[in-house]
XYZ file of C-alpha atoms in Angstrom:
756
model
C 0.256 0.163 0.004
C 2.765 2.186 -1.146
C 1.259 5.274 -2.029
C -1.692 5.431 -0.215
C -0.695 9.398 0.888
C -1.738 10.695 -3.033
C -5.311 10.531 -1.007
C -4.138 14.056 0.145
C -4.014 14.122 3.775
C -3.499 16.715 4.930
C -6.994 17.926 3.304
C -8.385 15.279 5.116
C -7.405 16.554 8.851
C -8.252 20.143 7.854
C -11.364 19.153 6.981
C -11.997 16.499 10.337
C -10.443 19.739 12.312
C -12.430 22.094 10.962
C -15.296 19.982 11.758
C -14.498 18.735 15.083
C -13.957 22.572 16.583
C -16.957 23.527 14.980
C -19.235 20.029 17.180
C -17.015 20.928 20.011
C -18.204 24.410 20.962
C -19.368 24.619 24.912
C -18.801 20.511 25.374
C -15.366 20.488 26.416
C -14.397 20.290 29.904
C -12.440 16.292 31.574
C -13.068 14.403 33.059
C -16.795 14.010 32.030
C -19.257 13.234 34.227
C -20.521 10.413 35.294
C -24.094 10.799 33.624
C -25.176 8.275 36.721
C -25.243 10.468 38.924
C -27.999 12.670 38.577
C -30.194 9.753 38.343
C -28.976 7.731 41.350
C -32.348 6.787 43.677
C -32.679 6.246 47.492
C -29.727 3.216 47.994
C -28.202 3.051 44.390
C -24.665 3.762 44.592
C -22.678 3.918 40.942
C -18.980 3.751 40.715
C -18.046 4.576 36.986
C -21.251 5.316 33.502
C -21.211 2.093 33.245
C -22.000 0.236 37.250
C -25.259 1.394 39.356
C -25.845 -1.200 42.777
C -28.800 -0.432 44.572
C -29.038 -1.968 48.058
C -31.102 -4.844 46.853
C -28.486 -6.254 45.340
C -30.344 -5.027 42.256
C -27.106 -4.740 39.300
C -27.918 -1.990 36.497
C -25.059 -2.241 33.703
C -25.319 0.526 31.531
C -25.066 -0.300 27.579
C -24.783 2.867 25.719
C -25.198 1.826 21.815
C -28.703 1.605 21.077
C -29.974 -1.694 20.572
C -31.563 -2.541 17.285
C -31.269 -5.310 16.907
C -28.224 -6.319 16.660
C -27.591 -7.910 20.330
C -25.784 -5.032 21.432
C -27.519 -4.862 25.098
C -26.308 -8.144 25.795
C -22.776 -7.993 24.830
C -21.616 -4.368 26.424
C -23.286 -6.499 29.253
C -21.026 -9.026 29.212
C -17.825 -6.352 28.673
C -18.575 -5.194 32.714
C -20.621 -8.876 33.659
C -17.262 -10.347 32.976
C -15.135 -8.581 34.769
C -17.466 -7.416 37.534
C -17.808 -11.054 38.179
C -21.877 -11.749 37.521
C -23.475 -13.881 35.499
C -25.685 -11.860 33.188
C -28.845 -13.059 34.617
C -28.170 -11.520 37.552
C -28.083 -7.966 35.985
C -30.508 -5.575 34.666
C -29.132 -3.239 31.576
C -30.224 -0.151 30.419
C -29.074 2.408 27.498
C -28.836 5.308 30.030
C -28.686 9.475 29.506
C -27.437 10.881 26.982
C -23.875 11.563 28.101
C -20.112 12.437 27.031
C -18.767 10.102 29.210
C -20.060 7.511 26.673
C -18.525 9.097 23.696
C -17.598 6.420 20.799
C -13.994 6.764 20.423
C -13.822 4.044 17.789
C -15.941 6.101 15.164
C -13.481 8.320 14.273
C -10.215 6.281 14.853
C -11.553 4.232 11.601
C -12.171 6.867 10.300
C -8.785 7.219 9.045
C -7.713 7.665 5.348
C -6.224 3.884 5.759
C -7.499 0.370 4.907
C -7.446 -1.708 8.461
C -4.633 -4.215 7.115
C -2.189 -0.537 8.057
C -0.652 -0.834 11.208
C 2.530 1.446 9.936
C 3.823 3.748 12.615
C 1.397 6.784 10.355
C -1.608 4.579 10.676
C -1.679 4.671 14.329
C -0.460 7.157 14.834
C -3.391 8.598 13.006
C -6.354 6.966 14.966
C -4.066 7.458 17.896
C -4.970 11.457 16.834
C -8.791 10.911 15.770
C -9.437 8.855 19.295
C -8.000 11.823 21.333
C -10.538 13.991 19.011
C -13.251 11.655 19.785
C -13.095 12.053 23.589
C -12.077 15.877 23.070
C -15.552 15.296 20.783
C -17.722 13.560 23.370
C -20.007 12.103 20.800
C -22.388 9.325 21.965
C -23.001 7.316 18.682
C -23.811 4.090 17.338
C -22.637 3.093 13.953
C -19.571 1.887 11.916
C -19.769 -1.860 13.716
C -18.268 -0.384 16.096
C -19.335 -0.638 19.279
C -18.080 -3.905 20.923
C -14.967 -2.541 19.275
C -15.163 0.726 21.272
C -16.054 -0.113 24.285
C -13.557 -3.722 24.598
C -11.509 -2.800 27.144
C -12.744 0.594 28.344
C -15.987 -1.095 29.948
C -14.404 -4.470 31.100
C -11.949 -1.429 33.087
C -15.184 -0.251 34.717
C -16.201 -3.676 35.567
C -13.075 -4.206 36.869
C -12.837 -1.459 38.531
C -16.593 -1.374 41.154
C -15.092 -5.353 41.781
C -11.861 -3.363 43.325
C -13.773 -1.378 44.934
C -16.158 -3.994 46.356
C -12.738 -5.159 47.209
C -12.217 -2.434 49.008
C -14.691 -1.699 50.895
C -14.762 -5.437 52.198
C -11.056 -5.085 53.357
C -11.505 -3.342 55.652
C -14.557 -4.336 57.231
C -12.079 -7.104 57.748
C -9.193 -5.323 58.289
C -7.405 -8.105 55.513
C -5.922 -6.677 52.549
C -8.338 -6.942 49.460
C -5.502 -8.982 47.609
C -7.053 -11.720 50.385
C -10.358 -11.683 48.612
C -12.709 -12.598 45.626
C -15.662 -12.467 43.863
C -18.236 -14.251 41.990
C -21.614 -14.519 41.419
C -21.920 -11.166 43.191
C -20.628 -11.283 46.457
C -17.938 -10.469 48.287
C -15.670 -14.278 50.230
C -13.012 -13.795 52.444
C -11.352 -17.902 52.134
C -10.303 -17.343 56.366
C -12.938 -16.382 58.474
C -15.795 -17.578 55.507
C -17.272 -14.118 55.805
C -19.536 -13.744 52.468
C -20.479 -9.695 51.112
C -23.204 -9.040 48.625
C -22.322 -6.193 46.311
C -25.677 -4.342 47.987
C -24.272 -4.648 51.003
C -20.779 -2.689 49.766
C -22.341 -0.338 47.453
C -22.898 2.681 49.447
C -18.936 1.838 51.242
C -17.584 1.484 48.033
C -18.916 4.183 45.802
C -16.594 6.610 48.674
C -12.949 4.257 47.409
C -10.957 5.195 44.233
C -10.135 1.993 42.534
C -6.561 1.188 42.700
C -3.870 2.951 39.557
C -4.060 -0.370 37.689
C -5.619 -2.872 37.656
C -5.423 -6.793 36.335
C -7.945 -6.814 33.134
C -8.850 -11.027 33.165
C -6.766 -13.251 30.439
C -8.895 -14.035 27.341
C -8.486 -18.342 29.649
C -9.833 -16.876 32.430
C -13.612 -15.566 31.037
C -16.379 -17.281 32.058
C -19.074 -15.431 29.835
C -16.722 -13.369 26.917
C -16.222 -16.173 23.785
C -19.155 -17.790 24.308
C -22.954 -17.512 23.316
C -25.444 -15.870 26.128
C -29.171 -15.861 26.331
C -29.789 -12.594 24.668
C -31.171 -9.887 27.423
C -33.096 -7.873 25.102
C -35.960 -11.303 23.981
C -37.811 -11.728 26.155
C -38.922 -8.308 26.118
C -39.411 -8.556 22.266
C -41.104 -11.448 21.777
C -43.891 -10.505 24.046
C -44.579 -7.312 22.962
C -43.375 -4.841 25.774
C -43.360 -1.285 25.875
C -40.269 -0.912 24.646
C -39.414 1.404 21.246
C -39.928 4.532 20.127
C -43.595 3.928 19.212
C -44.146 2.338 22.554
C -44.175 5.873 24.789
C -47.233 6.424 26.468
C -46.992 9.962 28.883
C -50.028 11.399 30.614
C -51.761 14.057 28.742
C -50.425 13.340 25.604
C -50.960 14.697 21.782
C -50.369 13.029 18.924
C -48.476 14.938 15.775
C -47.315 13.626 12.189
C -45.235 15.412 9.225
C -45.913 15.880 5.947
C -42.562 17.560 4.342
C -41.861 18.851 0.559
C -41.693 15.931 -1.577
C -39.301 18.357 -3.652
C -36.022 17.947 -1.359
C -34.644 21.152 -0.211
C -37.647 23.230 -1.956
C -39.425 25.922 -0.193
C -42.761 26.205 0.689
C -45.107 28.571 -1.927
C -48.558 27.921 -0.279
C -50.562 26.879 1.621
C -54.103 26.571 3.379
C -54.869 23.730 6.542
C -58.501 25.859 7.388
C -60.384 22.626 6.758
C -57.783 20.655 8.590
C -58.195 22.940 11.620
C -62.359 21.764 11.322
C -61.535 18.438 11.558
C -62.791 16.277 14.862
C -59.634 16.055 16.882
C -57.461 18.131 15.741
C -55.227 20.300 17.815
C -52.862 22.691 15.475
C -51.651 22.933 12.353
C -47.936 23.843 12.025
C -45.241 24.862 9.204
C -42.030 23.064 10.190
C -39.621 25.187 8.160
C -36.259 24.200 8.682
C -33.026 24.165 6.766
C -33.071 20.204 6.427
C -36.526 20.305 4.541
C -40.110 22.437 4.810
C -42.880 21.461 5.622
C -45.827 21.432 8.155
C -47.317 19.061 10.977
C -50.517 18.113 12.450
C -50.613 18.380 16.405
C -54.195 16.189 17.171
C -55.582 13.849 19.597
C -55.146 10.487 17.763
C -52.590 9.471 15.068
C -55.512 8.541 13.124
C -56.931 11.608 12.924
C -53.756 13.393 12.832
C -53.208 11.960 8.962
C -56.756 11.972 7.904
C -56.433 15.927 8.210
C -52.844 15.878 6.919
C -54.416 14.700 3.740
C -56.324 17.236 3.410
C -54.043 20.292 4.182
C -53.253 22.107 0.676
C -50.073 22.422 0.046
C -48.211 24.555 -2.942
C -44.746 22.898 -3.008
C -41.305 24.803 -4.034
C -39.135 22.883 -6.557
C -35.738 20.758 -5.717
C -32.734 22.263 -6.663
C -31.453 19.310 -8.429
C -32.327 17.147 -11.968
C -36.537 16.386 -11.187
C -35.615 12.333 -12.925
C -33.105 9.326 -12.658
C -32.321 10.274 -17.186
C -30.902 14.188 -14.928
C -29.239 12.194 -12.238
C -27.797 10.036 -13.372
C -26.405 12.520 -16.468
C -24.494 14.424 -13.836
C -23.310 11.039 -12.591
C -21.932 10.147 -15.976
C -20.442 13.960 -16.250
C -18.950 13.740 -12.536
C -17.628 10.457 -13.076
C -15.908 11.954 -17.028
C -14.821 15.147 -15.729
C -15.111 15.786 -12.181
C -12.461 16.700 -9.081
C -10.679 13.468 -8.662
C -9.059 12.281 -5.470
C -7.327 9.001 -5.115
C -7.541 6.569 -2.274
C -5.076 4.261 -3.833
C -2.866 4.775 -6.557
C 0.121 2.349 -6.025
C 2.382 2.190 -9.519
C 1.914 4.111 -12.930
C -1.725 2.878 -13.750
C -0.947 4.708 -17.124
C 2.274 3.603 -18.788
C 0.871 0.437 -17.904
C -2.398 0.872 -20.203
C -0.111 3.034 -22.906
C 0.921 0.084 -24.777
C -2.232 -2.391 -23.739
C -3.299 -5.154 -26.703
C -6.986 -4.340 -27.290
C -7.485 -8.693 -26.338
C -6.023 -7.537 -23.020
C -8.128 -5.418 -21.556
C -11.296 -5.456 -19.637
C -14.035 -2.775 -19.657
C -16.438 -2.113 -17.246
C -19.545 0.738 -15.835
C -21.634 -0.365 -12.637
C -23.867 1.732 -11.185
C -26.310 1.692 -7.918
C -29.854 3.372 -7.707
C -30.520 5.044 -4.977
C -31.645 3.176 -1.774
C -34.265 3.690 1.685
C -33.648 2.565 5.108
C -37.044 1.165 5.699
C -36.842 0.501 9.072
C -39.332 -1.402 10.314
C -40.353 0.797 13.805
C -41.738 4.118 11.487
C -39.592 6.996 12.104
C -40.762 8.605 15.377
C -39.822 10.481 18.446
C -41.977 12.334 21.346
C -40.918 15.677 22.748
C -42.611 17.497 25.386
C -41.746 21.331 26.626
C -42.389 22.708 28.983
C -40.783 24.639 32.269
C -37.690 25.259 29.951
C -36.458 21.362 30.476
C -36.746 19.584 26.844
C -37.884 15.654 26.519
C -37.339 13.527 24.078
C -37.909 10.166 23.795
C -36.673 8.553 20.649
C -35.219 5.594 19.359
C -31.428 7.149 17.767
C -28.442 6.564 16.770
C -26.975 9.308 18.305
C -28.398 10.839 21.294
C -26.170 13.425 22.139
C -25.946 15.021 19.313
C -30.427 15.120 19.333
C -29.775 16.430 22.422
C -27.677 19.537 21.038
C -29.758 20.341 18.158
C -33.269 20.063 18.981
C -32.415 22.064 22.398
C -30.965 24.729 19.699
C -33.724 24.647 17.809
C -36.041 25.321 20.798
C -34.175 27.693 22.082
C -32.597 26.055 25.337
C -29.542 24.932 26.647
C -27.971 21.958 26.044
C -28.159 20.758 29.896
C -31.773 21.385 29.470
C -32.608 18.566 26.734
C -33.180 15.198 28.114
C -32.879 12.512 25.647
C -34.262 8.795 26.482
C -33.350 6.603 24.557
C -35.904 3.843 23.931
C -35.264 0.646 21.451
C -34.804 0.675 18.293
C -37.204 -1.552 15.766
C -34.304 -1.032 13.104
C -31.243 1.428 12.402
C -28.602 0.204 9.311
C -27.966 4.317 9.736
C -31.151 5.701 9.495
C -31.327 7.016 13.111
C -27.556 8.907 12.569
C -29.373 11.677 11.459
C -31.579 12.711 14.122
C -33.763 15.480 11.491
C -37.115 13.064 13.286
C -35.896 14.402 17.360
C -35.350 17.851 15.755
C -39.309 18.201 13.939
C -40.849 16.486 17.195
C -39.085 19.095 19.761
C -40.470 22.021 16.966
C -43.676 20.480 17.494
C -43.792 20.055 21.293
C -42.735 23.977 21.063
C -46.317 24.744 20.285
C -48.243 21.893 21.980
C -48.410 23.979 25.520
C -46.086 21.679 27.733
C -47.672 18.763 26.806
C -46.149 15.356 25.178
C -46.667 15.298 21.679
C -45.784 11.644 20.098
C -44.776 12.061 16.201
C -45.014 9.694 13.712
C -44.475 9.317 10.215
C -46.351 7.928 8.177
C -44.578 4.648 5.726
C -44.762 7.124 2.635
C -43.195 9.695 4.142
C -40.542 8.231 5.624
C -39.412 6.859 2.143
C -40.255 10.137 0.278
C -38.335 11.628 3.111
C -34.980 8.628 3.927
C -31.641 10.121 3.662
C -30.840 7.849 0.872
C -27.674 5.420 0.241
C -26.045 7.575 -2.648
C -26.344 6.410 -6.215
C -23.423 5.715 -7.735
C -21.701 5.349 -10.969
C -18.385 3.116 -11.372
C -15.909 2.877 -14.309
C -13.382 0.109 -14.573
C -10.772 -1.180 -16.358
C -7.562 -3.252 -16.277
C -4.709 -5.058 -18.702
C -5.153 -8.697 -17.908
C -1.730 -10.538 -18.093
C -0.238 -13.998 -20.077
C -0.856 -15.541 -16.611
C -3.850 -14.421 -16.488
C -3.278 -11.976 -13.381
C -4.059 -8.236 -13.310
C -1.035 -6.565 -14.318
C -3.509 -3.226 -14.186
C -6.499 -2.096 -13.062
C -7.904 1.419 -12.530
C -11.226 2.159 -10.811
C -12.968 5.687 -11.089
C -16.219 5.868 -8.438
C -18.244 9.007 -8.846
C -21.240 9.701 -6.132
C -22.986 12.326 -3.994
C -21.039 12.826 -1.150
C -22.206 12.009 2.312
C -20.492 13.787 4.611
C -21.091 16.572 2.264
C -24.807 15.828 2.445
C -24.800 15.734 6.711
C -23.316 18.972 7.671
C -24.985 20.892 5.350
C -28.061 20.124 6.783
C -26.839 19.832 10.926
C -24.506 22.860 10.800
C -24.476 24.962 7.589
C -21.617 27.170 8.551
C -19.472 23.746 7.794
C -18.194 23.155 4.677
C -16.410 19.572 4.683
C -13.024 19.926 2.486
C -11.364 17.486 0.911
C -12.337 14.432 -0.442
C -15.132 11.834 1.290
C -13.457 8.329 1.224
C -16.903 6.817 1.732
C -16.906 7.173 -1.890
C -14.229 4.351 -2.345
C -15.106 2.467 0.246
C -15.205 -1.149 -0.417
C -12.333 -0.289 -3.382
C -9.664 1.567 -2.939
C -8.577 -0.805 1.402
C -9.178 -4.042 0.073
C -6.248 -5.999 0.521
C -5.044 -6.482 -2.814
C -1.481 -6.526 -3.856
C -0.903 -5.182 -7.726
C 2.036 -3.614 -8.644
C -0.551 -0.919 -10.918
C -3.546 0.085 -8.778
C -5.997 3.246 -8.919
C -9.035 4.040 -7.285
C -10.116 7.711 -7.291
C -13.479 8.706 -6.363
C -15.399 11.497 -7.565
C -18.072 13.787 -5.359
C -21.413 14.328 -8.405
C -23.150 17.496 -7.240
C -26.735 15.500 -6.729
C -28.162 17.335 -3.691
C -30.838 14.243 -3.009
C -30.507 14.008 0.277
C -28.020 11.601 1.733
C -26.906 8.924 4.481
C -25.346 6.494 6.201
C -27.255 3.333 5.263
C -25.552 -0.040 5.781
C -21.944 -0.672 5.065
C -22.111 2.894 4.045
C -19.556 3.082 1.079
C -18.590 -0.532 1.270
C -22.486 -1.207 0.160
C -21.837 -0.014 -2.923
C -18.140 -0.820 -3.601
C -18.360 -4.456 -2.791
C -20.835 -5.358 -5.843
C -18.407 -2.875 -8.279
C -14.901 -4.315 -6.892
C -15.495 -8.333 -6.716
C -18.425 -7.986 -9.620
C -14.722 -6.409 -12.002
C -12.928 -9.336 -10.570
C -15.078 -11.562 -11.302
C -14.638 -10.582 -14.772
C -11.209 -10.258 -14.459
C -11.228 -14.105 -13.290
C -13.628 -14.884 -16.292
C -11.205 -13.578 -18.689
C -7.619 -14.563 -17.458
C -9.322 -18.149 -16.834
C -8.674 -18.308 -13.717
C -10.895 -19.809 -10.785
C -12.392 -16.911 -8.983
C -11.276 -17.964 -5.614
C -7.924 -18.855 -7.184
C -7.458 -15.313 -8.351
C -7.925 -13.917 -4.368
C -5.704 -16.440 -3.280
C -2.745 -15.551 -5.716
C -3.998 -11.450 -5.580
C -4.114 -11.520 -0.977
C -1.766 -13.656 -1.151
C 0.392 -11.129 1.516
C -2.777 -10.957 3.592
C -3.023 -14.618 4.985
C -5.964 -13.823 7.397
C -7.383 -13.204 4.041
C -6.669 -15.663 2.219
C -7.702 -17.748 5.415
C -11.230 -16.385 4.837
C -10.851 -17.348 1.445
C -9.647 -20.961 2.432
C -12.683 -21.234 4.496
C -16.024 -20.160 2.644
C -13.724 -22.774 0.311
C -14.245 -26.006 2.286
C -17.158 -24.596 3.614
C -19.432 -24.379 0.534
C -17.017 -27.405 -1.532
C -15.934 -24.583 -3.955
C -15.509 -26.535 -6.891
C -17.021 -30.078 -6.558
C -19.494 -30.256 -9.818
C -23.057 -29.332 -9.245
C -26.095 -30.650 -11.112
C -27.475 -28.868 -14.084
C -29.599 -25.926 -13.445
C -27.047 -24.869 -10.508
C -23.986 -22.249 -9.986
C -21.819 -20.374 -7.419
C -20.863 -16.909 -6.925
C -17.736 -15.900 -5.076
C -16.867 -12.235 -3.879
C -14.513 -10.985 -1.272
C -14.727 -7.461 1.110
C -12.603 -6.007 4.099
C -15.242 -3.166 5.956
C -15.242 -1.877 8.990
C -12.199 -4.357 10.530
C -13.967 -7.289 9.699
C -12.297 -10.001 6.716
C -15.408 -11.950 4.781
C -15.834 -13.849 2.236
C -18.601 -15.436 1.092
C -20.081 -18.173 -1.372
C -24.235 -17.699 -2.696
C -25.390 -20.942 -4.650
C -28.654 -20.274 -7.298
C -30.453 -22.176 -9.256
C -32.788 -21.916 -12.548
C -36.556 -22.771 -11.148
C -38.511 -22.519 -14.322
C -36.438 -19.497 -16.201
C -35.998 -17.884 -12.505
C -33.358 -17.811 -10.093
C -33.866 -19.175 -6.456
C -31.227 -17.573 -3.674
C -30.317 -21.587 -2.526
C -27.757 -20.869 0.201
C -24.881 -18.137 1.284
C -21.628 -19.726 3.339
C -19.943 -16.986 5.182
C -16.658 -16.974 6.479
C -15.354 -13.856 8.841
C -12.202 -13.125 10.540
C -12.893 -10.284 12.773
C -10.059 -11.219 15.222
C -11.955 -11.476 18.451
C -15.627 -12.529 18.725
C -17.068 -12.064 22.145
C -20.327 -13.958 21.412
C -19.847 -16.331 18.170
C -24.077 -16.596 18.377
C -24.122 -12.443 17.713
C -21.751 -12.464 15.549
C -23.245 -15.005 13.962
C -27.319 -13.493 13.588
C -25.447 -10.067 12.490
C -23.839 -11.537 9.749
C -26.800 -13.375 8.636
C -28.866 -10.233 9.167
C -26.560 -8.185 6.692
C -26.433 -10.727 4.486
C -29.959 -10.185 3.951
C -30.186 -6.843 4.078
C -27.903 -6.638 0.750
C -29.152 -9.445 -0.573
C -32.599 -7.343 -0.382
C -30.972 -4.154 -2.386
C -29.243 -6.790 -5.141
C -32.386 -8.109 -5.466
C -34.941 -5.549 -6.095
C -34.326 -2.476 -4.230
C -34.085 0.984 -5.665
C -35.292 4.825 -5.614
C -36.181 6.769 -8.808
C -37.070 9.612 -9.042
C -39.997 12.061 -11.481
C -41.253 14.994 -11.094
C -38.572 15.894 -8.713
C -39.566 13.610 -5.986
C -39.221 9.532 -4.643
C -41.036 7.842 -6.431
C -41.353 5.120 -4.156
C -43.372 4.811 -1.350
C -43.857 1.680 0.685
C -43.483 -1.789 0.641
C -45.373 -2.206 -2.066
C -42.874 -1.011 -5.130
C -39.518 -0.706 -2.850
C -39.390 -4.588 -1.712
C -37.075 -6.182 0.941
C -36.718 -9.619 -0.317
C -39.622 -11.936 1.598
C -38.906 -14.530 3.886
C -40.020 -17.635 1.458
C -37.173 -15.969 -0.395
C -34.075 -16.013 2.409
C -32.109 -18.901 1.697
C -30.200 -20.606 4.402
C -27.016 -18.685 5.339
C -24.403 -20.825 7.044
C -21.839 -18.762 8.572
C -17.681 -19.866 9.442
C -16.385 -17.425 12.423
C -12.302 -17.013 12.418
C -10.434 -15.202 15.234
C -6.385 -14.594 13.333
C -6.984 -10.818 12.544
C -4.639 -8.873 14.269
C -7.151 -6.149 14.711
C -10.895 -6.235 16.474
C -13.524 -5.694 13.788
C -16.869 -5.244 13.558
C -20.193 -7.194 13.270
C -23.235 -5.232 12.133
C -21.713 -3.798 8.657
C -19.715 -6.636 6.899
C -21.413 -9.046 6.265
C -23.504 -6.670 3.228
C -20.882 -5.805 1.338
C -19.708 -9.204 -0.682
C -23.109 -10.512 -0.353
C -24.016 -8.890 -3.706
C -21.741 -9.291 -5.932
C -21.349 -12.922 -4.497
C -24.974 -13.050 -6.205
C -24.216 -11.589 -9.138
C -21.516 -13.767 -10.020
C -23.280 -16.224 -9.310
C -25.787 -15.320 -11.846
C -23.188 -14.798 -14.324
C -21.927 -18.191 -13.940
C -25.656 -19.701 -13.942
C -26.524 -17.542 -17.489
C -23.627 -16.474 -18.794
C -25.145 -12.753 -18.489
C -23.090 -10.072 -16.285
C -25.189 -7.921 -14.792
C -24.026 -4.501 -14.053
C -26.374 -2.647 -12.758
C -28.441 -2.845 -9.875
C -31.324 -4.612 -8.632
C -30.128 -7.228 -10.256
C -33.681 -7.993 -10.467
C -34.089 -5.284 -14.147
C -32.565 -8.541 -15.730
C -32.944 -11.452 -13.750
C -35.694 -11.983 -12.272
C -35.835 -14.665 -8.983
C -38.759 -16.643 -7.180
């Protein structure tokens, strides 16, 4: 990876620094206070932001990342419980209040423009620097598949620190050395006297002790909980329908509301007449909602259905957006960017131009790929509940970024941030959509008009899909020169897409402008562990103003398709087995070869299949986890059935194998859904899709059998939530090619193949 420095690190750093400076205004004090201190009930003691113990032995652990189905409430609690010496069935788990003490520093560390396999001094220094920046910013967020990575040490240390002060309290009572005591199952035991103290008995005294300066964490060989499958803490409440989601929030004297925002994204309100709606039964108020994010109106009523009905009769004339009105026009902008836009190279090894200069035509491969905009379609509709009373704003929301929601919602109603309290509920799906906090801001605006009463704002599914912050559309143009041995001599990739950071920053921090390249445009292509003498990957920001945001696996979601689809084309042109091609090109990276070999064994790659069946292969390293997948498809009367997926993943360290495998399966289904039939198109300036009848995730009867195998050989810990998604899409496309001989280079694949 000799020349990744050509990515213009300086501009990246300048941009990041400006963002940091803006976000940090008014935030910086150190150390951050323990947010639990202000929330203790009588008899409770707290030792750090992750542990509360009550006199009655109720042990509450804080999992400060959003539980959106990924099992983080269990895995993060397990990190604390392991060191605290308690079983998971002995503890309660809470999300906890919004607080800078719960900053996710790993999210920024993983944002450096270096691939995760780059362990050079410069790369490590950059990661360390971004970690410091993360502490400075104090942004509490769930994203980037970083929850366990970020918590791996800090939450174990929290559990160990609590354990040690409990021992100090017991030692003082017994007048013995704390090192002579041992802990297990929530009690401290003195082997010499046989005396036993529960944690609850000791908690109040223990909280007054400072933990020892150095605390030894348990070796992996000593683990009782970590590394083993655990019963999920959140399973019972979910399967019994407990009121745990944002949409379940009910408060005394509560009102209900809904929104209708301009479908022409960014357009103004030109005409507005709410007289008819205001006369309808149950309607309390109709108000305009005009922000830097979007413009529209809200209807407040005595129930959600009446709010929906009243919103439908409001007469409104919408101003147009500033982007081409249809998908053809949008694609033209992307093509123009691809042809002549300013390019930033995420990777530029060797001398690509010279390598292509005298290439014979028969040795050249050229291909264009494309992907559409995609929606998130979280199963729980977008919603938030807010109450503004006496200068205090409370927000109950299924959200991935509570401190960001707190800051921006407080600002929009004109109160200090410390007077805003965000209560994070369980999320009925996030996938990156709830990193954006527009819904919380709108709820705060509506609450300001509710005379102190709480208001729950619920989006219709149509509003959700029409107002999403989409996964960007993207185009890729690729060429390769093949050598006599079938291996590529040179590879050149150009990728154009709207910038995610260029969209997010202006809508929440309009005074800030992102500077430098956006690495998400080439993530999944520029940072793959392929060793090629001449290898260039460039990204171009396409100027389309339709709002875009983080979608599961972000840039890897489309670059996985681009990169691995084109690598399959190279293998075919070079008459090499697709796995063998990858083995040779990634021979410098044993972790990559390990997952390739494992999935090859799992899927019995190379076996002769019955007529009408075929397999496709793909590899993507994303969010620190090395993943290889094989998809098997079958011809069913001229249509294609996805029969099975084999997945080998190496995240370096697995905390809970069961939850990790479930995450990989979830990511695969999410990726295959997008490959089979999802897209957002535009006509007359607005999204054409509106609900599940025309935006279709894969149904249960379409879901293939999935088998996941895990390895733990990588040097650094990787994530679980997103890495399953990127290789699933090209593995399917490559399988379709192997079955039909038809190379599909544009998503969704259903435009050129019919799936059952």
